[in-house]
PDB file of C-alpha atoms in Angstrom:
ATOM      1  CA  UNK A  25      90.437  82.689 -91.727  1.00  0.00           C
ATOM      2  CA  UNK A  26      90.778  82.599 -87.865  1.00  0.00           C
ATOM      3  CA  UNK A  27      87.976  84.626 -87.080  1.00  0.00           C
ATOM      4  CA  UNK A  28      85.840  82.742 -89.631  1.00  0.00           C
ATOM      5  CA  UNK A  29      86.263  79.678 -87.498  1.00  0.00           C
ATOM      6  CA  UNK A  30      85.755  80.608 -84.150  1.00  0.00           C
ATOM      7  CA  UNK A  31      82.896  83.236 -85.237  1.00  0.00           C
ATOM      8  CA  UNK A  32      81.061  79.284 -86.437  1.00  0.00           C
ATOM      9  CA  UNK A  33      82.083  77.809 -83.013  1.00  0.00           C
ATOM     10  CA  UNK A  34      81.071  81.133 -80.820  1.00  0.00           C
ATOM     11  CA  UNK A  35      78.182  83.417 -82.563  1.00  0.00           C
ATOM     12  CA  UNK A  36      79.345  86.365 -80.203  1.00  0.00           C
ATOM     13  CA  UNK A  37      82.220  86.428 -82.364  1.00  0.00           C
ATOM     14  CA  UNK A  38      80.184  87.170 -85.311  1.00  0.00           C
ATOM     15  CA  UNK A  39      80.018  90.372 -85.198  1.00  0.00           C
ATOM     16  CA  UNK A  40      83.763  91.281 -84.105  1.00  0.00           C
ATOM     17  CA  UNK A  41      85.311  94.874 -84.788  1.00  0.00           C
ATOM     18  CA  UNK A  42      88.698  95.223 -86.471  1.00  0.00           C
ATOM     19  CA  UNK A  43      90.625  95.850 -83.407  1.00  0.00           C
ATOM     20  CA  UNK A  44      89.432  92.075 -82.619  1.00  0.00           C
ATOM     21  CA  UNK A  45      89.913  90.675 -85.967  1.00  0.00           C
ATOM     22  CA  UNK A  46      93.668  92.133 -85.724  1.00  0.00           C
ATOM     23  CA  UNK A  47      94.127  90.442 -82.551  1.00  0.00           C
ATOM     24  CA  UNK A  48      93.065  87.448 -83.342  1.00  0.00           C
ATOM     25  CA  UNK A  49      95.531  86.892 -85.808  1.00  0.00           C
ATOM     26  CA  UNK A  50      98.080  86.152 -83.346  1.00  0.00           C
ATOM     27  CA  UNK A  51      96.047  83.158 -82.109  1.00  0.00           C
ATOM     28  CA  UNK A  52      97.947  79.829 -82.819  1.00  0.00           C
ATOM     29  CA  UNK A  53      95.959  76.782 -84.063  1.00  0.00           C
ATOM     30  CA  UNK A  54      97.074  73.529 -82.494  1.00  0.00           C
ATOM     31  CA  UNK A  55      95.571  70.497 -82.322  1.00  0.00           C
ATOM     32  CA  UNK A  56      96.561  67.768 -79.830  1.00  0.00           C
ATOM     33  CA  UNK A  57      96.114  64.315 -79.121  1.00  0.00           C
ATOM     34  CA  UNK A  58      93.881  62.151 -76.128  1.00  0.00           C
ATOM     35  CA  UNK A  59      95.961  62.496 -72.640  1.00  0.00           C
ATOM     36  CA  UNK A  60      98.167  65.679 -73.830  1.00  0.00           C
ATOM     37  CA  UNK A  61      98.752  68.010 -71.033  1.00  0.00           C
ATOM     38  CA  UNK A  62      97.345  71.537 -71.204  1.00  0.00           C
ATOM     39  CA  UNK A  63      98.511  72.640 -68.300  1.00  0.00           C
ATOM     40  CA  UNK A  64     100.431  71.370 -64.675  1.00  0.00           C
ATOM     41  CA  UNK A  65      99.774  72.747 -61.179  1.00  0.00           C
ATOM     42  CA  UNK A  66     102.434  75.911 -61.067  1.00  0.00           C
ATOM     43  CA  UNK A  67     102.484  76.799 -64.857  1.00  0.00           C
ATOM     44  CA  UNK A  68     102.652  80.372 -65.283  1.00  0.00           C
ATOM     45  CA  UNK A  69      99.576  81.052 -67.762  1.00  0.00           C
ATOM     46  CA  UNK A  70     101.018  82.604 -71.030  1.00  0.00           C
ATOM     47  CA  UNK A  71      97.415  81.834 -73.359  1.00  0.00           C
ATOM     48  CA  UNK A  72      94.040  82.623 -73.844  1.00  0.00           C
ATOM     49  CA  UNK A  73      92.547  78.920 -74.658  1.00  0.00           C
ATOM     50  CA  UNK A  74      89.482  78.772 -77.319  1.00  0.00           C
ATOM     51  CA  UNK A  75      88.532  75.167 -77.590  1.00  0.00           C
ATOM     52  CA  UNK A  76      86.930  74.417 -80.904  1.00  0.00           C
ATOM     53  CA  UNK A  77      86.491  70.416 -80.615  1.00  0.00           C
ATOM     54  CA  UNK A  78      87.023  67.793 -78.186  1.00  0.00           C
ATOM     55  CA  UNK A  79      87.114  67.866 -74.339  1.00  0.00           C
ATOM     56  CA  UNK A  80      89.782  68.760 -71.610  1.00  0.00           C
ATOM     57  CA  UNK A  81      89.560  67.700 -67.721  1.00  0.00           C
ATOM     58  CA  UNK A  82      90.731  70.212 -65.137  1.00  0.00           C
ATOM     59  CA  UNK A  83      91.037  69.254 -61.956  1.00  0.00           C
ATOM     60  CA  UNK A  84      92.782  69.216 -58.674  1.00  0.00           C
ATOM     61  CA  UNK A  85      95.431  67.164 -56.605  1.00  0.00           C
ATOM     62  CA  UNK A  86      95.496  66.580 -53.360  1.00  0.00           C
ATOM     63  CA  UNK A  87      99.133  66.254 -51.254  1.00  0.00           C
ATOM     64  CA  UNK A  88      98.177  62.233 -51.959  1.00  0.00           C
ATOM     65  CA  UNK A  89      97.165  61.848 -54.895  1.00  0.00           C
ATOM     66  CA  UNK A  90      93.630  62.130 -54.917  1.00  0.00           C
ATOM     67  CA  UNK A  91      92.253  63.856 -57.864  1.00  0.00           C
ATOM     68  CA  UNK A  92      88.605  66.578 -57.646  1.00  0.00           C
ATOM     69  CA  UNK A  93      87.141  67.360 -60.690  1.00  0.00           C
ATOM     70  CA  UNK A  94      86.567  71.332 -61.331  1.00  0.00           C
ATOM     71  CA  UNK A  95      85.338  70.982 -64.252  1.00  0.00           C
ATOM     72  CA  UNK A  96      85.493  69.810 -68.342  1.00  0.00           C
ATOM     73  CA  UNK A  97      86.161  72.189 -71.370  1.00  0.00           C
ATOM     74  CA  UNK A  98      83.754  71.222 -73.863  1.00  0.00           C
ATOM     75  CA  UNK A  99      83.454  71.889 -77.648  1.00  0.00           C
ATOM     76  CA  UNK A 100      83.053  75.969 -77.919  1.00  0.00           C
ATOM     77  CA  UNK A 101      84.178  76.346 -74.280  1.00  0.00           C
ATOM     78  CA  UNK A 102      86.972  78.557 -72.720  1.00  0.00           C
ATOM     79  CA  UNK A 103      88.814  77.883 -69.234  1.00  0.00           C
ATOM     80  CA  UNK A 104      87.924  80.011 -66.218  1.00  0.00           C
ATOM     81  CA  UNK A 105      91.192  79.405 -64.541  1.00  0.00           C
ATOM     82  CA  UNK A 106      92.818  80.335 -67.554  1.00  0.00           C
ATOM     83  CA  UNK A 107      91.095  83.498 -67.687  1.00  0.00           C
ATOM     84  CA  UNK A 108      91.473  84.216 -64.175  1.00  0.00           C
ATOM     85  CA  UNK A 109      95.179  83.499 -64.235  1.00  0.00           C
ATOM     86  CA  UNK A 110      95.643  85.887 -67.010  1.00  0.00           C
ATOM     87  CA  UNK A 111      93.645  88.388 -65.146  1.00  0.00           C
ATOM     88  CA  UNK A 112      95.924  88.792 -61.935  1.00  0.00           C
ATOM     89  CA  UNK A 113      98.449  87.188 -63.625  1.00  0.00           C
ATOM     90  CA  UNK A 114      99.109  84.133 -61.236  1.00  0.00           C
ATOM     91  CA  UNK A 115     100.568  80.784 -62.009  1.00  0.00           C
ATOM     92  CA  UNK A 116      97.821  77.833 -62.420  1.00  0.00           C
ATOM     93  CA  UNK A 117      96.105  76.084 -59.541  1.00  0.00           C
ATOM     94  CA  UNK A 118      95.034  73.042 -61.232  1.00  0.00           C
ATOM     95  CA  UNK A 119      96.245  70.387 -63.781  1.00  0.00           C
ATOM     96  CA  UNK A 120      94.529  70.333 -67.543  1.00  0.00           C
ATOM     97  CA  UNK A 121      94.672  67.174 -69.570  1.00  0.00           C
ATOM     98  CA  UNK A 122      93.136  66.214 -73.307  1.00  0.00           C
ATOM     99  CA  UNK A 123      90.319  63.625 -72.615  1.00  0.00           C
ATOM    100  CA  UNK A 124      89.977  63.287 -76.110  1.00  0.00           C
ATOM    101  CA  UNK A 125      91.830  64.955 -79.385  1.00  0.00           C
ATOM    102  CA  UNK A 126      91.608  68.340 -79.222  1.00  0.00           C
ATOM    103  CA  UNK A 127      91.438  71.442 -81.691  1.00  0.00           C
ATOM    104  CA  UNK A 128      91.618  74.554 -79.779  1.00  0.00           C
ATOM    105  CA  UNK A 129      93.070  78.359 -81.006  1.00  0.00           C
ATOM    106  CA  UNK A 130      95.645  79.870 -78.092  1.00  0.00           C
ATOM    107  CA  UNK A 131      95.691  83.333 -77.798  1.00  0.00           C
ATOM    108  CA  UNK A 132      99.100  85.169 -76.285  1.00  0.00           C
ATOM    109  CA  UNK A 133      98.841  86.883 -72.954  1.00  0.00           C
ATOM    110  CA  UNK A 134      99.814  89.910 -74.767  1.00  0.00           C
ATOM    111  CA  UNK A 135      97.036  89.567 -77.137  1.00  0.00           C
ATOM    112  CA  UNK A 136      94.282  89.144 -74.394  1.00  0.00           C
ATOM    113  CA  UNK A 137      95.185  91.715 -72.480  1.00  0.00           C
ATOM    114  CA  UNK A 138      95.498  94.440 -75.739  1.00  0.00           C
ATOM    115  CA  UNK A 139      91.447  92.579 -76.103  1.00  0.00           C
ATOM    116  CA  UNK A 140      90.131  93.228 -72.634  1.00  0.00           C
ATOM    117  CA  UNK A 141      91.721  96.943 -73.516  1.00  0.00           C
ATOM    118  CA  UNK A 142      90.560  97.490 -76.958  1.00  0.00           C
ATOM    119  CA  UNK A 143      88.411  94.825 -78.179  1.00  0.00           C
ATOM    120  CA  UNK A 144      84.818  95.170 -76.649  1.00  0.00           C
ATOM    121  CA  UNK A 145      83.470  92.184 -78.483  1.00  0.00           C
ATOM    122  CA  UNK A 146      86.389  89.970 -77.381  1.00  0.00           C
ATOM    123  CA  UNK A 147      85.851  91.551 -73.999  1.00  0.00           C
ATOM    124  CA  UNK A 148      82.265  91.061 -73.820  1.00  0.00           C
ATOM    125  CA  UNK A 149      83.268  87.667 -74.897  1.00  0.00           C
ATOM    126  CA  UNK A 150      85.971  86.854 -72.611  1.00  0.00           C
ATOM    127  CA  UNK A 151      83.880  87.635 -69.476  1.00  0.00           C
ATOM    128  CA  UNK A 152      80.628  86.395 -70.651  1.00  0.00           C
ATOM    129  CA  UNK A 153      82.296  83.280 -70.837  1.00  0.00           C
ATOM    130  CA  UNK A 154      84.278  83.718 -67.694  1.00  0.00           C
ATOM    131  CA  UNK A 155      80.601  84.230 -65.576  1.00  0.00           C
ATOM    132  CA  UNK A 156      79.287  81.465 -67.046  1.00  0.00           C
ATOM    133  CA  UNK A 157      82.265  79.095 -65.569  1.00  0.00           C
ATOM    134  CA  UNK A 158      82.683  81.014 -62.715  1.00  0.00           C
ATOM    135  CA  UNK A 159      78.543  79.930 -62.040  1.00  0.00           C
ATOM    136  CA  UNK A 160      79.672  76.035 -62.390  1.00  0.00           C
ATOM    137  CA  UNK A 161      82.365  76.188 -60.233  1.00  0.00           C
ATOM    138  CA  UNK A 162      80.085  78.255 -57.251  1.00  0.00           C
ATOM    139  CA  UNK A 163      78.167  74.998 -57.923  1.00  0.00           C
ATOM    140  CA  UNK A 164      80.992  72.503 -57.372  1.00  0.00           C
ATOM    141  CA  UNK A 165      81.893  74.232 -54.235  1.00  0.00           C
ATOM    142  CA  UNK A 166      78.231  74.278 -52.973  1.00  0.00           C
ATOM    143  CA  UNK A 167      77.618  70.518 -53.404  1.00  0.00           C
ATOM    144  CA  UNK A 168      81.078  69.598 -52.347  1.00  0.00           C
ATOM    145  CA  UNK A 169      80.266  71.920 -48.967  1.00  0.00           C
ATOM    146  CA  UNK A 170      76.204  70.865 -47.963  1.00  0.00           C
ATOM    147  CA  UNK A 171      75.579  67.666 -50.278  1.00  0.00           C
ATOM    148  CA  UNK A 172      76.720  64.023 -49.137  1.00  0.00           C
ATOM    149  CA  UNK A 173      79.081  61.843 -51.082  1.00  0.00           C
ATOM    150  CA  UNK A 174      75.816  59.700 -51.554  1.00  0.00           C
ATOM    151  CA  UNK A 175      73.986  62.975 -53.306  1.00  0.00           C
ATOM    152  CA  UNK A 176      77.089  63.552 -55.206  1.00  0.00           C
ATOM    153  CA  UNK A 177      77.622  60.160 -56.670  1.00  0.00           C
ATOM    154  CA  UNK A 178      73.451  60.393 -57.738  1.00  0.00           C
ATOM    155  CA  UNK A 179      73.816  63.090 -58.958  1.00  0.00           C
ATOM    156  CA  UNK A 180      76.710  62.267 -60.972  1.00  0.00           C
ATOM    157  CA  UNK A 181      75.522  58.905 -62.232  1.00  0.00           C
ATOM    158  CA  UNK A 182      71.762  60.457 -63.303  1.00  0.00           C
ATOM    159  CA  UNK A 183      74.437  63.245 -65.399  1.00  0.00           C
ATOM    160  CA  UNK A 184      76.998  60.816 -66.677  1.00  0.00           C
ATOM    161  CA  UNK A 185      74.520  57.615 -68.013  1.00  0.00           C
ATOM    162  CA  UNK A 186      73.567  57.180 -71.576  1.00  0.00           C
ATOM    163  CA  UNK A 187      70.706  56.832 -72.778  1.00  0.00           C
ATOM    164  CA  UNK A 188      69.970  53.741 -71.705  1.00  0.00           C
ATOM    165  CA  UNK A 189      71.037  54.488 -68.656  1.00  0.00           C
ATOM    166  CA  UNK A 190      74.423  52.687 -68.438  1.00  0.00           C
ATOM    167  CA  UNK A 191      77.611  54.941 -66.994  1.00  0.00           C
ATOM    168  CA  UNK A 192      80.901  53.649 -68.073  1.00  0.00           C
ATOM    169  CA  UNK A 193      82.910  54.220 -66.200  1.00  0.00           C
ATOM    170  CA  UNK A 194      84.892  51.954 -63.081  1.00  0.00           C
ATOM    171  CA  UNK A 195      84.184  52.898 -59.159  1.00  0.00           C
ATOM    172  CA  UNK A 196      87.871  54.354 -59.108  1.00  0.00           C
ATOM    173  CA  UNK A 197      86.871  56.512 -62.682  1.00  0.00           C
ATOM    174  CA  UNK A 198      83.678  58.147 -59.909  1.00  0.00           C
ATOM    175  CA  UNK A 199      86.006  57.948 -56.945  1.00  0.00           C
ATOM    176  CA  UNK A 200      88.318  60.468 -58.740  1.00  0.00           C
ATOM    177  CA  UNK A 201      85.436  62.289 -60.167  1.00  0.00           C
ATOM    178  CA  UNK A 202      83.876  63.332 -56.926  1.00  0.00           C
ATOM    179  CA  UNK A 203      87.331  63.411 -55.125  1.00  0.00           C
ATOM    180  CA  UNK A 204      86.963  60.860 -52.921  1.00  0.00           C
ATOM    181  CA  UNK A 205      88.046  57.169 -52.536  1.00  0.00           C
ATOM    182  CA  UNK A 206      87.431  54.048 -54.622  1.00  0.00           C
ATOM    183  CA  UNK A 207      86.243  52.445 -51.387  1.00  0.00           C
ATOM    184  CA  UNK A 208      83.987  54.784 -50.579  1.00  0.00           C
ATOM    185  CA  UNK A 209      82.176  55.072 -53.861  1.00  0.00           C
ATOM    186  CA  UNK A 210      82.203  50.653 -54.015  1.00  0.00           C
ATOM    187  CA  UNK A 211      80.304  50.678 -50.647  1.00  0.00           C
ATOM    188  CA  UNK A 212      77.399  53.009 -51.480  1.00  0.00           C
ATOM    189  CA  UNK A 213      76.886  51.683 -55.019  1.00  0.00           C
ATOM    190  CA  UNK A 214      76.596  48.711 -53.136  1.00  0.00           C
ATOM    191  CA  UNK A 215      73.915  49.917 -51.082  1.00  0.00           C
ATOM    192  CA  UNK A 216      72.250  51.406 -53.984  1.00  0.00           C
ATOM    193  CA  UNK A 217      72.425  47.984 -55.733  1.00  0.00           C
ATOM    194  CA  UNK A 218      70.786  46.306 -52.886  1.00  0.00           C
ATOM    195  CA  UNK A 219      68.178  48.661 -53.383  1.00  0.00           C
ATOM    196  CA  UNK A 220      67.733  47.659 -56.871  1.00  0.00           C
ATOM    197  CA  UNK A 221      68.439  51.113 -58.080  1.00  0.00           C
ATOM    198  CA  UNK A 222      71.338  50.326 -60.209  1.00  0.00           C
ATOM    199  CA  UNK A 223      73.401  47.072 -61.373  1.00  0.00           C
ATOM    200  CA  UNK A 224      76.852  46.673 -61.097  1.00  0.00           C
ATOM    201  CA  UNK A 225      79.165  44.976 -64.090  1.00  0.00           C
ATOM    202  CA  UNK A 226      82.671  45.431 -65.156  1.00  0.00           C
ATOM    203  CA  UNK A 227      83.543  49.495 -65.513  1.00  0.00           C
ATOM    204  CA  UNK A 228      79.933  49.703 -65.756  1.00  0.00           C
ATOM    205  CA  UNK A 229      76.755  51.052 -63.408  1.00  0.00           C
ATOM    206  CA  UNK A 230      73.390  50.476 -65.126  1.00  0.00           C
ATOM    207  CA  UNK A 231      70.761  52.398 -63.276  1.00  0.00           C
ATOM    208  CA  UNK A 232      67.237  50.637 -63.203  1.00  0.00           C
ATOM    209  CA  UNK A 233      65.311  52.979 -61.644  1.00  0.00           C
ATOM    210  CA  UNK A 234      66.351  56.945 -62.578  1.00  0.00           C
ATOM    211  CA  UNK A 235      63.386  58.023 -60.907  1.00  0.00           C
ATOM    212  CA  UNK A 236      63.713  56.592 -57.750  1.00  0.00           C
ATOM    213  CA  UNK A 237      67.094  57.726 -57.482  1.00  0.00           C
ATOM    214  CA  UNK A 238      66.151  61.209 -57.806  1.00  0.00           C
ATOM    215  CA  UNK A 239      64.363  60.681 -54.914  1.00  0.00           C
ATOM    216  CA  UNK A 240      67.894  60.299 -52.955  1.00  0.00           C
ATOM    217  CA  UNK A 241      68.432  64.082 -54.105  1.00  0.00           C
ATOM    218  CA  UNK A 242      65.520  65.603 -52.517  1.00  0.00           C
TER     219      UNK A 242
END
């Protein structure tokens, strides 16, 4: 059953009362493939999204071209845009695209507006989620506003390395990330490298020292 699945993915869900269960019904199952388009700049915002596996990327376009991440839906995530759109019913600011295959459960406007009414597990649910977005994206806007591009890229490269310490990803995969430009992002890992804080290779950055890099966040 629906609620059966998303109640594994999202343990508030557990515990739903029938005037949830019934709505959830109406929520359609889809899954969709790496680089499918969730949503374009303009959309008018007809579904409550419920991501059960894989990732999306939502981000912004500038008037050329240049992309700024806002943020990723992970596994057990829900879109704050989404939400918000729904809420004061506007068209969609941003662009959402698959970064991987996706399973998610879409639940109709009319549905999530008869939860915020009726439900109050789905609502507690709904805007529990929504805060916790909301929070990430008060974050983007803070470190786009006071930090430098050469705190951002840190700070990205100590969140997006594996485990031993290797991000990859090119210098115009980070330039888009931080929504800026390729050249910018080549010139300080260049400094860095001189540093011998990181080593450059093909679509790769291999930090060397994570701990002194931290450093260039204080």
């Amino acid at each position: 059953m629906i609620q059966d699945e998303l109640a594994q993915c999202y343990p508030t869900l557990a515990g739903l009362d029938d005037a949830g269960i019934a709505l959830l019904r109406d929520a359609q199952r889809v899954t969709l493939p790496e680089g499918s388009v969730i949503f374009r700049h303009g959309d008018r915002c007809e579904q409550f999204v419920m991501l059960v596996s894989g990732q999306v990327k939502v981000f912004t376009r500038s008037a050329n071209g240049r992309e700024l991440l806002l943020y990723r839906i992970e596994q057990q995530g829900t879109c704050v845009l989404t939400t918000s759109c729904l809420l004061g019913q506007q068209a969609y600011p941003a662009e959402g695209i698959a970064e991987t295959d996706i399973v998610a459960y879409l639940l109709p406007r009319q549905a999530f507006q008869q939860a915020v009414d009726n439900s109050p597990v789905l609502r507690r649910f709904i805007f529990d989620s929504y805060a916790q977005r909301l929070a990430g994206l008060i974050h983007l806007v803070q470190s786009v506003s006071f930090e430098n591009i050469e705190q951002r890229l840190v700070s990205h490269l100590l969140e997006r390395c594996d485990t031993q310490g290797v991000v990859r990803e090119s210098h115009q995969m980070i330039a888009d990330e931080l929504g800026t430009a390729r050249e910018v992002i080549s010139r300080k890992l260049k400094v860095l490298a001189e540093q011998d804080l990181l080593t450059l290779g093909r679509g790769t950055v291999t930090l060397r020292d994570p701990q002194a890099l931290k450093n260039h966040l204080v």
